[in-house]
Amino acid sequence: MNKRANVVIIGGGISGCAIAYNLAKKGVKDVIVIEKDYICSGSTGRCGAGVRMQWGTEMNCRLAKYSIEFFERANEELEYEYDIEFKQGGYLIVASTEKEETQFKKNLELQHSLGIPSKYLTPKEAKEIVKHMDESKIRCATFCPKDGHLNPFHATQAYANAAKRLGVEIMTYTTVTGIKVENGAVVGVETSKGFISTPMVVNAAGGYSKAIGDMAGVDIPLYPERHQILVTEPVAQMQGPMFMSFSLNIYCQQTPHGSFIMGRGDANEPKDFNINSSWSFLEEMAKTCCELLPPLRKLNIVRQWAGLYEITPDRQPIYCESSEVKGFFIACGFSGHGFMFAPVTGVVMSEIILGEPTSLPVEKLHKDRFLRGEEVYEPSVV
Ligand code: FAD
């Protein structure tokens, strides 16, 4: 194979597919997405697929609000033949400490100034929303009814199908093995199926983005970290919203077919590519969750899995063209919230690639912020 493309996108997760769709929608021809396995085989197909507007920085609130408004109309815009299953049951985020409560009050003020319909709840009011919680364990909570959950496989496939209809080629089971750079600019991509000459490459390789950067001689400050999820047997509907605690590092939701899905971060995870499941996660996850939601003790766990977070020093994404290599674009480092930002990722990356002003202010997310000491810290992450 010897091909040429205007843009090669590395990674068939939701970011790569959303970027491909937006480029094609803007009329860009000869866009190729390269995926080493199948669509959704990376973090996207392993994620909790929760989406929330309740953030603690103006930028993240705006990015998330934009994305959620897109997901509300995605079936129509992407002309998806099935359903992305977007359920807006809300997020109930609980505070256990005084420090968290103070931060939540600041978050609410910010969110309200941006038109986000979140609200403060006393423990008693929170229990009215999640009736099986032990409200004695919390100080307060916030709730936003627009937050929710969708099916990550359908959402990504919807983007991929729409991109294909607009002429994008998606090459699965094809691995990028090298990036050819001449005179400081991208000229092509080496793959397991041959060379593709192209002036533009987009690195949307999730947990593997650092290795892709290295192929182009561009250092991307991020590392992979395992995050795990467990699933229970399905039971009758008893919990509408996502239940989340930042200080306990957990989230728990009931899916439309009745299973509970829950996950947590572990501060002691090594920085590597291990995505095996562990017994210690099962124990800790079950213990922490059942203290707050006691009736879940009765449920049987049916399976568990793991995936990679791709973590940057400030746990915020990188959206930019590299300053070192012309034509090398970066869309990675989502640090656990790349699924919900995908609609924004698709739009702003297509604008950055075409040299257009971005629809949302994302210039602070340039990779060079780490060299300048201008990290963007977000107080409300799991
Ligand atoms: P990925 O989905 O990882 O896609 C990258 C693709 O690149 C992969 O398919 C990989 O196979 C491919 N690739 C890599 N190297 C090569 C190569 N050399 N050649 C070709 N292809 C290559 N986010 C949220 O917003 N909400 C959540 O509730 C949420 N929960 C999460 C729970 C868990 C357990 C995990 C692990 C993540 C969670 N996330 C969540 C984060 C979210 O999954 C990611 O931020 C998002 O899916 C990133 O999408 P992506 O397309 O950038 O990367």
XYZ file of C-alpha atoms and ligand atoms in Angstrom:
435
model
C 0.000 0.000 0.000
C 1.209 3.491 -0.817
C -1.425 6.106 -0.123
C -1.731 9.815 0.353
C -4.060 11.792 2.597
C -4.661 15.400 3.543
C -5.002 14.446 7.202
C -4.178 11.195 9.015
C -5.792 10.780 12.440
C -4.183 8.211 14.739
C -6.741 6.592 17.044
C -10.240 5.236 16.506
C -11.627 6.234 19.883
C -14.298 8.891 20.302
C -11.744 11.728 19.936
C -10.333 10.519 16.607
C -13.792 9.770 15.195
C -15.169 13.149 16.324
C -12.224 14.996 14.758
C -12.632 13.047 11.497
C -16.352 13.842 11.351
C -15.810 17.556 11.957
C -13.052 17.806 9.339
C -15.214 16.028 6.766
C -18.206 18.213 7.676
C -16.053 21.230 6.874
C -15.353 19.750 3.434
C -11.852 18.371 4.003
C -11.228 15.500 1.573
C -8.923 12.503 1.972
C -9.072 12.114 5.746
C -7.904 8.743 7.069
C -8.393 7.412 10.614
C -5.940 4.680 11.623
C -6.812 2.352 14.475
C -4.591 -0.520 15.572
C -7.513 -2.642 16.783
C -11.216 -1.881 16.325
C -13.272 1.276 16.867
C -13.685 1.828 20.634
C -11.007 -0.713 21.603
C -9.120 1.853 23.733
C -10.285 3.846 26.760
C -13.512 4.890 25.052
C -14.935 1.360 25.107
C -13.846 0.920 28.726
C -15.083 4.167 30.223
C -17.934 5.090 32.544
C -19.358 7.347 29.784
C -20.661 9.858 32.307
C -21.047 13.470 31.235
C -21.401 16.423 33.594
C -21.547 20.204 33.500
C -20.575 20.486 37.172
C -16.950 21.618 36.979
C -14.844 24.040 38.984
C -13.218 26.116 36.221
C -14.987 28.338 33.719
C -13.265 26.621 30.816
C -14.310 23.110 31.809
C -17.882 24.212 32.557
C -18.083 25.750 29.093
C -16.505 22.762 27.320
C -18.806 20.312 29.112
C -21.940 22.406 28.533
C -21.144 22.634 24.824
C -20.610 18.862 24.651
C -23.797 17.998 26.520
C -25.815 20.289 24.277
C -24.327 18.420 21.314
C -25.128 14.990 22.788
C -28.750 16.153 23.220
C -29.048 16.478 19.423
C -26.411 13.949 18.324
C -28.792 11.262 17.015
C -30.227 13.805 14.561
C -27.027 15.633 13.602
C -25.077 12.409 13.066
C -28.110 10.750 11.429
C -27.465 7.706 13.582
C -29.546 4.679 12.680
C -29.686 3.451 16.309
C -29.611 5.528 19.511
C -26.639 6.884 21.447
C -28.780 6.269 24.579
C -28.197 9.652 26.192
C -30.040 9.602 29.537
C -29.995 12.836 31.518
C -30.629 11.500 35.009
C -28.338 14.121 36.568
C -25.192 13.871 38.708
C -25.469 13.962 42.485
C -22.027 14.981 43.738
C -21.590 14.650 47.493
C -19.222 16.557 49.800
C -17.771 14.876 52.876
C -15.463 17.602 54.161
C -15.744 21.300 55.010
C -13.109 22.062 52.368
C -15.191 20.284 49.728
C -18.341 22.107 50.782
C -16.558 25.465 50.407
C -15.337 24.438 46.944
C -18.837 23.255 45.936
C -20.304 26.649 46.872
C -17.700 28.367 44.673
C -18.409 25.883 41.860
C -22.144 26.568 42.060
C -21.618 30.333 41.808
C -19.465 29.829 38.719
C -21.859 27.300 37.171
C -24.860 29.573 37.688
C -23.017 32.505 36.055
C -22.669 30.260 32.961
C -26.311 29.176 32.895
C -25.735 25.686 34.329
C -28.830 24.580 36.286
C -27.026 22.975 39.248
C -28.210 23.371 42.824
C -27.073 23.024 46.440
C -28.698 20.241 48.493
C -28.698 19.487 52.210
C -28.126 15.811 53.117
C -31.886 15.394 53.565
C -32.613 16.910 50.140
C -29.889 14.728 48.576
C -31.570 11.643 50.025
C -34.791 12.596 48.272
C -32.877 12.182 44.981
C -30.955 8.992 45.885
C -33.241 7.370 48.440
C -30.939 4.472 49.368
C -27.989 6.678 50.409
C -26.793 7.052 54.007
C -27.114 10.821 54.312
C -25.321 10.852 57.682
C -22.061 10.314 55.768
C -22.229 13.603 53.822
C -22.131 17.360 54.587
C -24.020 18.474 51.484
C -24.370 17.732 47.757
C -24.867 19.427 44.425
C -27.135 18.223 41.643
C -27.457 19.109 37.965
C -30.347 17.465 36.085
C -28.691 18.003 32.674
C -25.762 15.700 33.489
C -26.023 12.068 32.526
C -24.705 9.021 30.783
C -24.638 7.557 27.290
C -23.562 4.437 25.472
C -19.880 4.935 24.504
C -19.962 2.331 21.713
C -23.005 3.853 20.046
C -21.748 7.436 20.483
C -18.402 6.615 18.845
C -19.947 4.512 16.089
C -22.371 7.358 15.367
C -19.401 9.684 14.743
C -17.536 7.018 12.735
C -20.536 6.234 10.512
C -21.233 9.930 9.883
C -17.561 10.525 9.046
C -17.572 7.579 6.602
C -20.703 8.871 4.875
C -18.817 12.152 4.332
C -15.903 10.298 2.715
C -13.531 9.552 5.627
C -11.627 6.270 5.361
C -11.284 4.303 8.599
C -8.498 1.722 8.608
C -8.885 -0.699 11.522
C -6.340 -3.348 12.539
C -3.623 -1.046 11.211
C -0.825 0.132 13.505
C 1.108 3.373 13.122
C 4.770 2.455 13.536
C 6.490 5.714 12.624
C 6.001 9.340 11.626
C 8.234 10.787 8.939
C 9.351 14.370 9.542
C 11.461 16.368 7.080
C 12.753 19.893 7.650
C 10.617 20.236 10.777
C 7.352 19.210 9.094
C 5.306 16.010 8.880
C 5.513 14.292 5.490
C 3.997 10.903 6.191
C 3.053 8.023 8.437
C 4.479 4.500 8.472
C 1.891 1.834 9.220
C 1.735 -1.943 9.442
C 0.058 -1.799 6.008
C 2.487 0.592 4.328
C 3.320 4.284 4.005
C 0.795 7.117 3.808
C 2.152 10.451 2.651
C 0.440 13.374 4.370
C 1.280 16.886 5.559
C -0.927 16.596 8.672
C -1.126 14.006 11.449
C -3.424 14.150 14.462
C -2.349 12.306 17.585
C -5.577 11.038 19.186
C -4.032 7.819 20.498
C -5.288 8.054 24.088
C -2.993 6.275 26.559
C -0.483 5.651 23.750
C -0.179 9.312 22.733
C 3.229 9.780 24.303
C 4.678 6.990 22.118
C 3.106 8.602 19.036
C 4.663 11.940 20.044
C 8.045 10.239 20.372
C 7.704 8.929 16.789
C 7.543 12.551 15.612
C 10.229 13.739 18.044
C 7.655 15.660 20.109
C 7.731 15.193 23.873
C 4.194 14.985 25.296
C 4.096 15.153 29.087
C 1.587 12.457 29.956
C 1.518 9.006 31.448
C -0.967 6.091 31.360
C -2.678 4.965 34.567
C -5.073 2.045 35.091
C -8.617 2.829 36.230
C -11.095 0.072 36.984
C -14.839 -0.450 36.889
C -17.137 -3.160 38.213
C -20.634 -4.136 37.138
C -23.368 -5.733 39.252
C -26.236 -7.954 38.268
C -29.238 -5.970 36.950
C -31.939 -5.008 39.466
C -35.137 -2.936 39.348
C -34.520 0.778 38.770
C -33.649 2.454 42.085
C -31.100 5.195 41.223
C -31.700 7.867 38.601
C -28.546 9.991 38.785
C -24.836 9.297 38.764
C -23.590 9.352 42.377
C -20.093 10.797 42.779
C -17.593 11.849 45.444
C -14.357 13.648 44.575
C -12.749 13.186 48.005
C -13.528 9.437 48.064
C -12.619 9.198 44.375
C -15.705 7.168 43.401
C -18.639 7.224 41.013
C -21.625 4.890 40.768
C -24.577 4.794 38.436
C -27.382 2.464 37.450
C -27.574 1.765 33.725
C -30.888 1.750 31.820
C -30.957 -2.081 31.887
C -30.529 -2.186 35.701
C -26.859 -3.036 36.376
C -24.868 -0.752 38.639
C -21.538 0.400 37.198
C -19.008 1.872 39.590
C -15.398 2.962 39.478
C -12.700 4.602 41.540
C -9.212 5.969 41.170
C -6.294 4.654 43.222
C -3.522 7.051 44.201
C -1.045 4.129 44.338
C -1.492 2.984 40.727
C 1.845 2.698 38.897
C 2.332 4.693 35.704
C 2.119 1.890 33.155
C -0.045 0.186 30.538
C -1.405 -2.591 32.776
C -5.144 -3.044 32.231
C -5.633 -6.293 34.133
C -8.367 -6.363 36.762
C -7.407 -6.552 40.446
C -8.972 -8.048 43.565
C -7.932 -5.047 45.701
C -10.017 -2.766 43.486
C -13.063 -4.994 43.979
C -12.658 -4.901 47.750
C -12.027 -1.169 48.060
C -14.689 -0.192 45.535
C -17.360 -2.341 47.135
C -16.441 -1.190 50.668
C -16.452 2.544 49.904
C -19.595 2.442 47.819
C -21.616 0.302 50.243
C -20.822 2.672 53.129
C -22.581 5.455 51.255
C -25.192 3.335 49.443
C -25.843 0.442 51.917
C -28.514 -1.545 49.967
C -25.957 -2.198 47.203
C -24.339 -4.712 49.629
C -26.925 -7.250 48.506
C -25.948 -7.127 44.833
C -23.736 -9.669 43.119
C -20.848 -8.416 41.029
C -20.898 -9.997 37.580
C -17.751 -8.621 35.970
C -15.043 -5.979 36.059
C -12.645 -4.386 33.618
C -9.942 -1.723 33.415
C -8.745 0.943 31.010
C -6.204 3.726 30.833
C -6.460 7.337 31.914
C -3.867 9.448 30.044
C -2.770 11.945 32.636
C -1.058 15.294 32.076
C 0.631 17.290 34.870
C -2.495 19.459 35.382
C -4.990 16.704 34.467
C -6.316 18.753 31.552
C -6.282 17.878 27.839
C -3.820 19.110 25.235
C -5.305 20.678 22.097
C -2.768 22.213 19.685
C -0.416 21.971 16.758
C 3.031 21.116 18.070
C 5.440 24.080 18.135
C 8.291 21.684 17.297
C 6.921 19.906 14.205
C 4.650 21.580 11.645
C 1.602 19.503 10.808
C 1.734 17.445 14.014
C -1.508 18.035 15.921
C -2.208 16.830 19.464
C -5.582 15.899 21.024
C -4.895 13.834 24.112
C -4.206 13.950 27.860
C -7.875 13.879 28.821
C -7.067 12.587 32.306
C -10.387 10.806 32.796
C -12.820 13.189 31.089
C -12.160 12.792 27.383
C -15.390 11.021 26.624
C -17.551 13.930 27.694
C -15.288 16.462 25.953
C -15.335 14.603 22.601
C -17.838 16.905 20.865
C -15.613 19.880 21.759
C -12.474 17.948 20.812
C -13.917 17.276 17.371
C -14.919 20.876 16.744
C -11.888 22.737 18.121
C -9.325 20.323 16.676
C -10.852 20.643 13.202
C -10.618 24.437 13.609
C -7.009 24.309 14.851
C -6.065 22.026 11.919
C -7.652 24.418 9.426
C -6.105 27.488 11.087
C -9.506 28.908 12.039
C -10.413 30.706 15.283
C -11.777 28.153 17.742
C -15.482 28.117 18.714
C -14.486 27.826 22.373
C -11.503 29.396 24.168
C -9.032 26.493 24.384
C -5.745 28.331 23.799
C -4.818 27.699 27.463
C -4.725 23.983 26.595
C -1.690 24.279 24.283
C 1.041 21.790 25.189
C 3.527 24.639 25.697
C 1.678 25.645 28.892
C 3.818 23.087 30.710
C 7.032 24.771 29.502
C 5.716 28.189 30.528
C 4.508 27.013 33.946
C 0.918 27.906 33.002
C -0.873 24.749 34.070
C -4.684 24.955 34.299
C -5.781 23.313 37.558
C -9.301 21.927 37.934
C -10.446 21.299 41.521
C -13.280 18.866 40.725
C -11.908 15.644 39.220
C -12.114 11.905 39.951
P -9.011 6.100 23.152
O -10.423 5.730 23.250
O -8.043 5.438 24.058
O -8.583 5.853 21.640
C -7.241 5.873 21.213
C -7.085 4.791 20.180
O -5.771 4.889 19.620
C -7.194 3.393 20.761
O -8.335 2.735 20.208
C -5.887 2.724 20.373
O -6.051 1.375 19.972
C -5.415 3.598 19.215
N -3.957 3.563 19.029
C -3.007 3.723 19.977
N -1.786 3.603 19.434
C -1.976 3.373 18.104
C -1.092 3.156 17.012
N 0.236 3.136 17.158
N -1.641 2.959 15.788
C -2.977 2.964 15.597
N -3.851 3.160 16.603
C -3.352 3.363 17.843
N -14.363 10.021 30.446
C -15.518 10.702 30.610
O -15.698 11.758 30.009
N -16.502 10.240 31.427
C -16.362 9.090 32.152
O -17.263 8.686 32.882
C -15.139 8.375 32.028
N -14.936 7.243 32.732
C -13.787 6.521 32.556
C -13.619 5.313 33.230
C -12.496 4.519 33.002
C -12.329 3.221 33.731
C -11.519 4.955 32.057
C -10.303 4.102 31.759
C -11.659 6.173 31.384
C -12.783 6.971 31.641
N -12.986 8.187 30.975
C -14.148 8.874 31.137
C -11.949 8.735 30.098
C -12.273 8.434 28.638
O -12.429 7.043 28.480
C -11.140 8.910 27.727
O -10.718 10.208 28.080
C -11.627 8.935 26.279
O -12.278 7.734 25.945
C -10.450 9.189 25.371
O -10.840 8.909 24.045
P -9.743 8.897 22.925
O -10.446 8.657 21.651
O -8.930 10.144 23.044
O -8.777 7.690 23.318
